[in-house]
mmCIF file with all atom_site columns, C-alpha atoms in Angstrom:
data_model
loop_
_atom_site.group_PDB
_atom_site.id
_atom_site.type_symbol
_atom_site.label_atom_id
_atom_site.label_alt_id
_atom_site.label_comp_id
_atom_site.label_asym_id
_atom_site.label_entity_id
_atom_site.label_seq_id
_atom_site.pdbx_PDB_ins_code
_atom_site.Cartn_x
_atom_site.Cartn_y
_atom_site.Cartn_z
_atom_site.occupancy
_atom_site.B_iso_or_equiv
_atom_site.pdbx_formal_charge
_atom_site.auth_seq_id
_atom_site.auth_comp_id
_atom_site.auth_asym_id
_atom_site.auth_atom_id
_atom_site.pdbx_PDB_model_num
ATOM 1   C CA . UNK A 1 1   ? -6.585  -0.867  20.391  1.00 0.00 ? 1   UNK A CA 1
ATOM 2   C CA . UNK A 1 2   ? -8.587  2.001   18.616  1.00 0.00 ? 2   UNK A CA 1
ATOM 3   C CA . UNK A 1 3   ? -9.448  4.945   20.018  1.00 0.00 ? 3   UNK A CA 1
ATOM 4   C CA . UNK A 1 4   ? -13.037 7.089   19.035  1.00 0.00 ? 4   UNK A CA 1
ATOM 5   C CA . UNK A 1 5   ? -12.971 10.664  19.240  1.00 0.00 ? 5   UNK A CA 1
ATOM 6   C CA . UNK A 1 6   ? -16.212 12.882  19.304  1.00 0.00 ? 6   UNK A CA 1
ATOM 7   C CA . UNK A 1 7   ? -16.183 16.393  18.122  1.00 0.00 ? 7   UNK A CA 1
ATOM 8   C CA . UNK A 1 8   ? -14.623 18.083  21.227  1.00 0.00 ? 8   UNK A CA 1
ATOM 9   C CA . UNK A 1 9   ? -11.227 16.315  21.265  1.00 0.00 ? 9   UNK A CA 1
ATOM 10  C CA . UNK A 1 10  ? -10.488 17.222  17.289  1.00 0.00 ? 10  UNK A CA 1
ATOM 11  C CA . UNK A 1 11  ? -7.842  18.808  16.158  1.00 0.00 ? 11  UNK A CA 1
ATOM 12  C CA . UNK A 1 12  ? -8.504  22.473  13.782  1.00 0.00 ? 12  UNK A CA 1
ATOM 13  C CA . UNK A 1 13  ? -6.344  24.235  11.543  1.00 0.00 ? 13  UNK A CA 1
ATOM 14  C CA . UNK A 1 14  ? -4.033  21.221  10.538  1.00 0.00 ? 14  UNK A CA 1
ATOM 15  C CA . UNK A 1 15  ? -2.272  22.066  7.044   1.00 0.00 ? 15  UNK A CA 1
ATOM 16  C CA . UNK A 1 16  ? -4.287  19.893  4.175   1.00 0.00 ? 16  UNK A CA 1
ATOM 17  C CA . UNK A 1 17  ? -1.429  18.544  1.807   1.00 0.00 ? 17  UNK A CA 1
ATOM 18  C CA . UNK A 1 18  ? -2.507  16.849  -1.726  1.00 0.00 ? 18  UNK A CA 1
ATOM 19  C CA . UNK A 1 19  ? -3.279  13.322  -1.386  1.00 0.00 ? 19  UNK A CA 1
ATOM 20  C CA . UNK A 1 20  ? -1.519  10.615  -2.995  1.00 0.00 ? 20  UNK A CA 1
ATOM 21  C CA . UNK A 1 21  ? -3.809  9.103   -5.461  1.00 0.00 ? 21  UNK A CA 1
ATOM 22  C CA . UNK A 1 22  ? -4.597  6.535   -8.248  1.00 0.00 ? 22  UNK A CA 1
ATOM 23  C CA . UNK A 1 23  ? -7.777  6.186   -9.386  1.00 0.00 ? 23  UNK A CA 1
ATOM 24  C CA . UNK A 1 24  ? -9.384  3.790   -11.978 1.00 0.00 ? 24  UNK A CA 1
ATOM 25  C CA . UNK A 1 25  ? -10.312 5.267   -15.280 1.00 0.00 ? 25  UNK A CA 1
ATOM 26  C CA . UNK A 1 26  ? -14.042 5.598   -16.355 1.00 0.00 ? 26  UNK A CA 1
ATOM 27  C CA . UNK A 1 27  ? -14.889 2.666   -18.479 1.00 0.00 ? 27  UNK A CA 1
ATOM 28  C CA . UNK A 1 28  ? -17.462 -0.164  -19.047 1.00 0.00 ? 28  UNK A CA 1
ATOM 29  C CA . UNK A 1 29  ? -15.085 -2.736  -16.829 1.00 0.00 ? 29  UNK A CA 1
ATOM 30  C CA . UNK A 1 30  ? -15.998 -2.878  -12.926 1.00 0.00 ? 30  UNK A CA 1
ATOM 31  C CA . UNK A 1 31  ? -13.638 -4.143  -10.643 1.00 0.00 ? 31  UNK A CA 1
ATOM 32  C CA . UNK A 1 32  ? -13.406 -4.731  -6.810  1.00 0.00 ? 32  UNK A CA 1
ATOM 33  C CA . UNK A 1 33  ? -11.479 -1.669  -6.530  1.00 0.00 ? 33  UNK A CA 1
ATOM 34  C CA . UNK A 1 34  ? -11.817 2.270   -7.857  1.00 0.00 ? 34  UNK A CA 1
ATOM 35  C CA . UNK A 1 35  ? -8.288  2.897   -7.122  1.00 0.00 ? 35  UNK A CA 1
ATOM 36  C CA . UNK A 1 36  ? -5.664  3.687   -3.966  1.00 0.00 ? 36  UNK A CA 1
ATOM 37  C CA . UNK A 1 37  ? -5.022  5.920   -1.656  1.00 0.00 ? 37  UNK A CA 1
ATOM 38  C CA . UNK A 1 38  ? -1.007  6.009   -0.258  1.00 0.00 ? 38  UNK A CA 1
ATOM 39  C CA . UNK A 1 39  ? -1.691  8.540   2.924   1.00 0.00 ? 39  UNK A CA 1
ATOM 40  C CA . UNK A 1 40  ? 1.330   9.878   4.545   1.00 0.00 ? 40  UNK A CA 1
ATOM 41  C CA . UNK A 1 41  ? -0.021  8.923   8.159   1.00 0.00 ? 41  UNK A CA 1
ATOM 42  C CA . UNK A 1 42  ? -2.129  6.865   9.654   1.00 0.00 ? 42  UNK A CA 1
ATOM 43  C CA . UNK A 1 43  ? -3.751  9.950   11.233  1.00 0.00 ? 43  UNK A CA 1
ATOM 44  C CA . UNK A 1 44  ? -7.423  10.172  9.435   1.00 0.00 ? 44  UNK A CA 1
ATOM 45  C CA . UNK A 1 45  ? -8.072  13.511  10.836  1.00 0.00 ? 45  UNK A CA 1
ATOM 46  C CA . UNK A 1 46  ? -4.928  14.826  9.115   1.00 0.00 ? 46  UNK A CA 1
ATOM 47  C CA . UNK A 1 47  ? -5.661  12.428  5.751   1.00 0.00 ? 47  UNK A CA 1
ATOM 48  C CA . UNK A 1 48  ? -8.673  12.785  5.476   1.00 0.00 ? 48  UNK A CA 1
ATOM 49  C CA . UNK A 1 49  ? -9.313  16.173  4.314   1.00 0.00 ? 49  UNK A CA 1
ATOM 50  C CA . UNK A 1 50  ? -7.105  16.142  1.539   1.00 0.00 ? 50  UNK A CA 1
ATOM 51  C CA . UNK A 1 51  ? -8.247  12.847  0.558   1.00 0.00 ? 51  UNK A CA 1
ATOM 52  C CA . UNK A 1 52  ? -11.703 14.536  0.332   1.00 0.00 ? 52  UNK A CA 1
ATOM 53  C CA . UNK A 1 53  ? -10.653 17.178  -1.281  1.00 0.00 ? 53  UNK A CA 1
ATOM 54  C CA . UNK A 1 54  ? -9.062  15.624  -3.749  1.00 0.00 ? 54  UNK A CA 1
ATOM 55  C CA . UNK A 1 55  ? -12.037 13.611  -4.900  1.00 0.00 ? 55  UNK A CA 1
ATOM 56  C CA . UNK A 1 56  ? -14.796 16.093  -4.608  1.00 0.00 ? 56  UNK A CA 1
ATOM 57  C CA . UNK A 1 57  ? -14.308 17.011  -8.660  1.00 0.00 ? 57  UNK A CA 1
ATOM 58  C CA . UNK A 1 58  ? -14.090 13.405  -10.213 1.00 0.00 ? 58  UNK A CA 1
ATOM 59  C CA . UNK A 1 59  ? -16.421 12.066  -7.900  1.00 0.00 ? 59  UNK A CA 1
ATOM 60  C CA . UNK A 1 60  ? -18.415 14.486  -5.978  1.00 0.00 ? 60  UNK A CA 1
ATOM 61  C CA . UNK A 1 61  ? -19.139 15.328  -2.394  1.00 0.00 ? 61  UNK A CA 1
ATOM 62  C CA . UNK A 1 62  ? -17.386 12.441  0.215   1.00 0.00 ? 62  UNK A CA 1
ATOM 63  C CA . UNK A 1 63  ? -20.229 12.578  2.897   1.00 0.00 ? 63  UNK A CA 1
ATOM 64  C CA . UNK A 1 64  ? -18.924 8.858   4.690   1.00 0.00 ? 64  UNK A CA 1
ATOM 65  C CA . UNK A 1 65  ? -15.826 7.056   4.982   1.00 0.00 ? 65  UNK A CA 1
ATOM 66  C CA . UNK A 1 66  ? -15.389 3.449   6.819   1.00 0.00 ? 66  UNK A CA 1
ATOM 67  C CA . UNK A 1 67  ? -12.200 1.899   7.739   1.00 0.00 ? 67  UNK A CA 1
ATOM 68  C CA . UNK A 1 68  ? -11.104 -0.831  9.557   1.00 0.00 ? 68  UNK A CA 1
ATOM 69  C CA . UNK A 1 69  ? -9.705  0.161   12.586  1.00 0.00 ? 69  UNK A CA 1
ATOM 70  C CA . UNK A 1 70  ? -6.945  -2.172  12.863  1.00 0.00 ? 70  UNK A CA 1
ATOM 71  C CA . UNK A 1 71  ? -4.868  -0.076  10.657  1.00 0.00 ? 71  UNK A CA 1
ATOM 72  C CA . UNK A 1 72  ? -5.706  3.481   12.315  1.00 0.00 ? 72  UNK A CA 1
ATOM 73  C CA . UNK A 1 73  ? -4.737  3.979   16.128  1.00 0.00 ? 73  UNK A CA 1
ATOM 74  C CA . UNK A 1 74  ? -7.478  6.686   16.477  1.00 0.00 ? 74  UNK A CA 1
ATOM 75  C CA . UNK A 1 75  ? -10.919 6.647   14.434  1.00 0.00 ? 75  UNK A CA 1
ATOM 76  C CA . UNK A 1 76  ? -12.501 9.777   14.728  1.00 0.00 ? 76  UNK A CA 1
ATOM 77  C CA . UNK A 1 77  ? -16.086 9.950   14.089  1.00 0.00 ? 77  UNK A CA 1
ATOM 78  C CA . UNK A 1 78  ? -16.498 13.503  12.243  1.00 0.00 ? 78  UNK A CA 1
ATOM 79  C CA . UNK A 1 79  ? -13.810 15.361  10.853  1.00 0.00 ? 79  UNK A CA 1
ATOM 80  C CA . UNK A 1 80  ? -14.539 18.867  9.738   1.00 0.00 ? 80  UNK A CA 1
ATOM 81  C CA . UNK A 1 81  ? -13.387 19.277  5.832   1.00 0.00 ? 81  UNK A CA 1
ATOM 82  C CA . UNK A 1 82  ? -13.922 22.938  4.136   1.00 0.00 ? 82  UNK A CA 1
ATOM 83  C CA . UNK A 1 83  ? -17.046 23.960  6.416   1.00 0.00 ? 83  UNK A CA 1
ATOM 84  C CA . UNK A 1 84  ? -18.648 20.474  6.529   1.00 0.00 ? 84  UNK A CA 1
ATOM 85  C CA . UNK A 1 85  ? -18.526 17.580  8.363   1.00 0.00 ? 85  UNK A CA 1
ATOM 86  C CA . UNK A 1 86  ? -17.246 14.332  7.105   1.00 0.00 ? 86  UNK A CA 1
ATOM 87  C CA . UNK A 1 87  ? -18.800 11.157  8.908   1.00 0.00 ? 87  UNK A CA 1
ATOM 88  C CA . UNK A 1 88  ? -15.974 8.212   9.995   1.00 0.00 ? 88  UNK A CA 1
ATOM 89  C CA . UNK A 1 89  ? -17.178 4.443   10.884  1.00 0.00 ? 89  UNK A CA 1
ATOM 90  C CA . UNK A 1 90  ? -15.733 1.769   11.072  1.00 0.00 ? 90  UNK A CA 1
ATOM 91  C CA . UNK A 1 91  ? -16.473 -2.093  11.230  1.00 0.00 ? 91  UNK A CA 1
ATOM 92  C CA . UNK A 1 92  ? -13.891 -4.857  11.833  1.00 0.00 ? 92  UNK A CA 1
ATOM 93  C CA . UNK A 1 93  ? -15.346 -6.965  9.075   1.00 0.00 ? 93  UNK A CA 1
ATOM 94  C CA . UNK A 1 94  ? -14.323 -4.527  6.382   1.00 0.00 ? 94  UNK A CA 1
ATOM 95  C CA . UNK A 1 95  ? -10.871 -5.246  4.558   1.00 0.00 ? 95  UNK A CA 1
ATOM 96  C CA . UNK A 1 96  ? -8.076  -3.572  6.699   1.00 0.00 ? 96  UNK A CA 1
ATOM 97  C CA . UNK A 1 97  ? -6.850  -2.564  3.378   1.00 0.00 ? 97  UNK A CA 1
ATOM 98  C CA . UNK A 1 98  ? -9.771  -1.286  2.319   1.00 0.00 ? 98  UNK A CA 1
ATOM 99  C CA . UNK A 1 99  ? -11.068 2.442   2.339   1.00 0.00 ? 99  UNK A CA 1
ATOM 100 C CA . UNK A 1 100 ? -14.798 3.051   1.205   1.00 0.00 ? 100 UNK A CA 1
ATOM 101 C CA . UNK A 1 101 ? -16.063 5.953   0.364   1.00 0.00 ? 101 UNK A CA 1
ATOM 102 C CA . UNK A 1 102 ? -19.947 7.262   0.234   1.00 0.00 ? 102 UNK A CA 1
ATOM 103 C CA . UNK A 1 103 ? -21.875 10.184  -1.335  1.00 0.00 ? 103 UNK A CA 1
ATOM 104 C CA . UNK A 1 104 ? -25.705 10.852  -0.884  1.00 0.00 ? 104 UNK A CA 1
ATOM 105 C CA . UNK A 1 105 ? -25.709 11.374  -4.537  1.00 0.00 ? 105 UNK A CA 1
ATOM 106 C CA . UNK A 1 106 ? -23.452 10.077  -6.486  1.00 0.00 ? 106 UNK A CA 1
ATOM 107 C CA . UNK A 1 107 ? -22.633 6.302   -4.875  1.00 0.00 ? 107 UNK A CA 1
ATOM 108 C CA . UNK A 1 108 ? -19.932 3.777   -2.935  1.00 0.00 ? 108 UNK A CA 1
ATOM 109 C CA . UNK A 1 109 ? -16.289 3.671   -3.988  1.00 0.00 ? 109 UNK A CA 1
ATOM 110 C CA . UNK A 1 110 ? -13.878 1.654   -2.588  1.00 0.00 ? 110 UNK A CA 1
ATOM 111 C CA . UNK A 1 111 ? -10.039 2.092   -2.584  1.00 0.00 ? 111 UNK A CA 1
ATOM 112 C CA . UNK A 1 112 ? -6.794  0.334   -1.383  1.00 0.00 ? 112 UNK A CA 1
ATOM 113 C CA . UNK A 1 113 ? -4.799  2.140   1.038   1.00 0.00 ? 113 UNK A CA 1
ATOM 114 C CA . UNK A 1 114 ? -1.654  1.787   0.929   1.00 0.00 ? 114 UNK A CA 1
ATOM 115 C CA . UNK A 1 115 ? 0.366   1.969   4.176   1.00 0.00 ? 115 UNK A CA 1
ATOM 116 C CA . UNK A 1 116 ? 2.255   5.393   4.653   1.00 0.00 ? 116 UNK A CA 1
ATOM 117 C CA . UNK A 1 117 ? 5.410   3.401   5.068   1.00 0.00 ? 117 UNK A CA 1
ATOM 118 C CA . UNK A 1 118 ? 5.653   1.987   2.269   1.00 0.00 ? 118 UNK A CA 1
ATOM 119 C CA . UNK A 1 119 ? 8.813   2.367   -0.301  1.00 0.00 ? 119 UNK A CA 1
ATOM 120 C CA . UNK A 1 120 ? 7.772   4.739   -3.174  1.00 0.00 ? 120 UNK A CA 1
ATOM 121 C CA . UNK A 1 121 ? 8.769   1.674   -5.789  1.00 0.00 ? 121 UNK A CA 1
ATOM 122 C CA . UNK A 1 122 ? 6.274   -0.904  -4.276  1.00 0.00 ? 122 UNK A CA 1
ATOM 123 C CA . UNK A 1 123 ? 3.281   2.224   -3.628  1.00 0.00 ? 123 UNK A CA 1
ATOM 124 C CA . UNK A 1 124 ? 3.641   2.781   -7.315  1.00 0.00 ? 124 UNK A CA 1
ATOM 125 C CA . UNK A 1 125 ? 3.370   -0.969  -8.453  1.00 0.00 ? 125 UNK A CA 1
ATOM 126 C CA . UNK A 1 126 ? 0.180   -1.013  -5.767  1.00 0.00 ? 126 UNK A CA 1
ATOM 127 C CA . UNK A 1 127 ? -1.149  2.353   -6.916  1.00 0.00 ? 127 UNK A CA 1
ATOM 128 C CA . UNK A 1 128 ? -1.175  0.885   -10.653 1.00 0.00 ? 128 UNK A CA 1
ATOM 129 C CA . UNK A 1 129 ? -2.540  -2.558  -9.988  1.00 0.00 ? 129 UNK A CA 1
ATOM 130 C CA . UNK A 1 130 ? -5.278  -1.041  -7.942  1.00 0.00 ? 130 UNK A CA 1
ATOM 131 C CA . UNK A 1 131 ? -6.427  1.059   -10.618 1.00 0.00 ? 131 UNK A CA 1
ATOM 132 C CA . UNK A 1 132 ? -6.633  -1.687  -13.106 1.00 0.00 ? 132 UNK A CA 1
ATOM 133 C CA . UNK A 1 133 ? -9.988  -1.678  -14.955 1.00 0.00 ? 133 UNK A CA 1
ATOM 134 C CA . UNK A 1 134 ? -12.370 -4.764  -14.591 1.00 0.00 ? 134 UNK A CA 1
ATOM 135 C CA . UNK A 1 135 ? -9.052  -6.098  -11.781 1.00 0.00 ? 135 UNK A CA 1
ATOM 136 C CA . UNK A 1 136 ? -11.097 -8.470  -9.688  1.00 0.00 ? 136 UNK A CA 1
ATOM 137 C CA . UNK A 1 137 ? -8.242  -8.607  -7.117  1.00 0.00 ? 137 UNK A CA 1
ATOM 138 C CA . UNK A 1 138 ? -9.220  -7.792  -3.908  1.00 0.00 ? 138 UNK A CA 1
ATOM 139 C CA . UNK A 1 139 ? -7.204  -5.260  -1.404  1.00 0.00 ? 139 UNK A CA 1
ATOM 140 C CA . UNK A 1 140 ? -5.832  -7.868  0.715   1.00 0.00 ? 140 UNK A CA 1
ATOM 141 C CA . UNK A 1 141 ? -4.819  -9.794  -2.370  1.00 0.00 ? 141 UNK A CA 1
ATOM 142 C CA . UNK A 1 142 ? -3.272  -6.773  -3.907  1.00 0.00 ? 142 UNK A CA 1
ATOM 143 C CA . UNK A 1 143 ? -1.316  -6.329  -0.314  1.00 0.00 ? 143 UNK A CA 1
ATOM 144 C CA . UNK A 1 144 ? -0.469  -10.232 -0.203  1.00 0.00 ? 144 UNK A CA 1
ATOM 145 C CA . UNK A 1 145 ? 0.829   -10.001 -3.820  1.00 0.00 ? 145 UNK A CA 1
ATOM 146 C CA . UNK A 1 146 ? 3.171   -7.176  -3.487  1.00 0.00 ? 146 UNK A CA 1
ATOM 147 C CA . UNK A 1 147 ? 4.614   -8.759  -0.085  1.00 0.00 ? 147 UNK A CA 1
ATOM 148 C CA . UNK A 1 148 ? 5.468   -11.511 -1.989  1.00 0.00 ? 148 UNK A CA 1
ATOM 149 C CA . UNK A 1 149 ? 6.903   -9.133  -4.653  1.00 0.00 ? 149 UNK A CA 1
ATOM 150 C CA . UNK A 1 150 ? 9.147   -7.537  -2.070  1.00 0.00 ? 150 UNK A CA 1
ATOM 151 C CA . UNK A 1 151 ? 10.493  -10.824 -0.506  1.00 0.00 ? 151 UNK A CA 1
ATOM 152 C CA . UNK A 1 152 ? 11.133  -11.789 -4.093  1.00 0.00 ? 152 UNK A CA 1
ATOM 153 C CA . UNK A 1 153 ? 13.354  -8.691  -4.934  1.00 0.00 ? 153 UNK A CA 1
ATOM 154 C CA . UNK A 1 154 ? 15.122  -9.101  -1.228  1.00 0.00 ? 154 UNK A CA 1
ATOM 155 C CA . UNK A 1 155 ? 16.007  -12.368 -2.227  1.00 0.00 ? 155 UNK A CA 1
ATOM 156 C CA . UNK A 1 156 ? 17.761  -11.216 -5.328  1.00 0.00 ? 156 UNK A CA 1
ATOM 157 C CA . UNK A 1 157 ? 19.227  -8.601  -3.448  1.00 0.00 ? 157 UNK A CA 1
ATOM 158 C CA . UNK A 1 158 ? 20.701  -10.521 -1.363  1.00 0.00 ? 158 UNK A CA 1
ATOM 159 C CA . UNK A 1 159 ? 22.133  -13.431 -3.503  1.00 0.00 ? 159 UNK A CA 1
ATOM 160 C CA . UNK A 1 160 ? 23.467  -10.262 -6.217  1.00 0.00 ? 160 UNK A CA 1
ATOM 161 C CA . UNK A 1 161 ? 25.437  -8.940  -2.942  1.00 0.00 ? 161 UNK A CA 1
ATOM 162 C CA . UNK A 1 162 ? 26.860  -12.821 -2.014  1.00 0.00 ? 162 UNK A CA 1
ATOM 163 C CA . UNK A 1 163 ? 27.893  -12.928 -5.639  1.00 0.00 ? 163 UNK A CA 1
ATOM 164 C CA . UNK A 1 164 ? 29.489  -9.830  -5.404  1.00 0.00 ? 164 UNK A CA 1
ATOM 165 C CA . UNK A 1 165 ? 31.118  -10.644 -1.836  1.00 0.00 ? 165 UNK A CA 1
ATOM 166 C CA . UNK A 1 166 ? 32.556  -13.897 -3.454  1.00 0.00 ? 166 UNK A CA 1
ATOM 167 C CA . UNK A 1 167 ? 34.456  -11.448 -6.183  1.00 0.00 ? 167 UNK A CA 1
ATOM 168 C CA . UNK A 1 168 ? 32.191  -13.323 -8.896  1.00 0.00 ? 168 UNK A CA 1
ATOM 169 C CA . UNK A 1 169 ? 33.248  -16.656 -8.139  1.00 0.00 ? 169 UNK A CA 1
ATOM 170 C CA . UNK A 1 170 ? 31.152  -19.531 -8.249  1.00 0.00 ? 170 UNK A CA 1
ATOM 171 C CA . UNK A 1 171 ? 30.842  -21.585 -4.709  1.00 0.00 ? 171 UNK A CA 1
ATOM 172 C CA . UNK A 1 172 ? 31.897  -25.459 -4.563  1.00 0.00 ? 172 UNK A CA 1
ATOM 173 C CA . UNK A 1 173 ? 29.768  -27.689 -2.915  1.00 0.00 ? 173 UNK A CA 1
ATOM 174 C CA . UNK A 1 174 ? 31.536  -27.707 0.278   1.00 0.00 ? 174 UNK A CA 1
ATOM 175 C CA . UNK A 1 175 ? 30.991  -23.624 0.374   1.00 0.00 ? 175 UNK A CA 1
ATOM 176 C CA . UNK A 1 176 ? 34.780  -22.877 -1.201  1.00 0.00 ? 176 UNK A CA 1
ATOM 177 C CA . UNK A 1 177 ? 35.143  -21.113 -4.024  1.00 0.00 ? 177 UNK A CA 1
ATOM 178 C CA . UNK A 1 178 ? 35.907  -22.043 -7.368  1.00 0.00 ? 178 UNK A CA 1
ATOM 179 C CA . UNK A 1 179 ? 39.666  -21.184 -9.102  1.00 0.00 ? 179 UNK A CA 1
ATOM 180 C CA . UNK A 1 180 ? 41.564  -22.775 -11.947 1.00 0.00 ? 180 UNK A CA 1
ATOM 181 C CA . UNK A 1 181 ? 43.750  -23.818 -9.006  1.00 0.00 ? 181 UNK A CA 1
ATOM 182 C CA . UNK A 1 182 ? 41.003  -26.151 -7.511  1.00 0.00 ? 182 UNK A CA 1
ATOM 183 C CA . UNK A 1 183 ? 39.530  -27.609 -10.371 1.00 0.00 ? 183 UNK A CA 1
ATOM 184 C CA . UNK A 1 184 ? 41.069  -31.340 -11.193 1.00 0.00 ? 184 UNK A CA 1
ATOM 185 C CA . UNK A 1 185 ? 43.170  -31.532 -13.480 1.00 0.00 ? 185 UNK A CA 1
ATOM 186 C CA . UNK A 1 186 ? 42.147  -33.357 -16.879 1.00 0.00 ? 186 UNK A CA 1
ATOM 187 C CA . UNK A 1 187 ? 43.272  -36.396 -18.487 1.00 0.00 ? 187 UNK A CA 1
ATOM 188 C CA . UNK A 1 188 ? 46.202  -34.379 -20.271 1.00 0.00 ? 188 UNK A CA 1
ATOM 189 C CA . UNK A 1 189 ? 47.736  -32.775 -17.448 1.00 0.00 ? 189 UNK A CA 1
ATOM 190 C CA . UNK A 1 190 ? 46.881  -29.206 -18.505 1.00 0.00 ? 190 UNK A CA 1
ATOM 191 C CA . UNK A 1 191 ? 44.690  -26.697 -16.553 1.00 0.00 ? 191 UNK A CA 1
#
């Protein structure tokens, strides 16, 4: 469930901190995405100032910013930022992955955002693939990918820490392990 707040029920004086950012560099190549955002919440009245902030030199004024509020408990619809307002929607057929940004003058930019949860080592993989020039991967694919990713490097993980539980040695069939004690001996007799 999401919850709307009007301009009464905000919160003032919260402490901005730096966001977390990765954006794509100016070139010729357009992609689906102009970078990510790793907030350290998923309180937009506390992220999005800094996020704002942040952006106002590359990219000029942030006037609008639309989520999907599957990902945010609370989606407040103004939040003040450095004696303006900032304007929050939010549509359920946006990616939930998916932050866009809009400026009267300057345009639309959309960015992944990367849940505040996750490890530092997979944020920076996502942070770099989202700011790929030209990347025509999508946020949710970007998301799907690295999930993927992460089950893959469990998986190691795990089999690395059965091959180290086993001393090194390699299983039989029947889930035994291996010695020169087990293994038949060959046609000459010697092991």
């Amino acid at each position: 469930m999401t919850t709307t707040l009007g301009r009464a029920e905000s919160r003032v004086g919260a402490p901005v901190v730096g966001a977390r950012l990765s954006l794509t560099p100016k070139t010729a190549l357009a992609g689906r995405l102009d970078g990510a955002w790793w907030p350290r919440s998923r309180d937009l009245e506390t992220e999005l100032p800094a996020l704002a902030a942040a952006l106002e030199e590359p990219w000029g004024r942030i006037t609008r910013v639309t989520v999907n509020p599957t990902r945010w408990p609370v989606v407040p619809h103004t939040i003040p930022v450095t004696g303006r307002t900032l304007h929050v929607g939010w549509f359920t057929e946006q990616d939930p992955d998916k932050l866009i940004l809009l400026s009267y003058t300057v345009g639309r930019w959309d960015l992944l955002v990367i849940p505040p949860e996750t490890e530092p080592t997979a944020a920076a993989r996502l942070m770099a693939a989202a700011a790929t020039p030209g990347s025509v991967l999508t946020a949710s694919v970007l998301m799907a990918n690295e999930a993927a990713i992460g089950r893959g490097i469990r998986d190691t993980q795990r089999q690395e820490a059965g091959w180290e539980s086993e001393g090194g040695a390699r299983m039989s069939p029947f889930g035994n392990p291996i010695d020169r004690r087990t293994l038949p001996l060959p046609g000459n007799g010697w092991r």
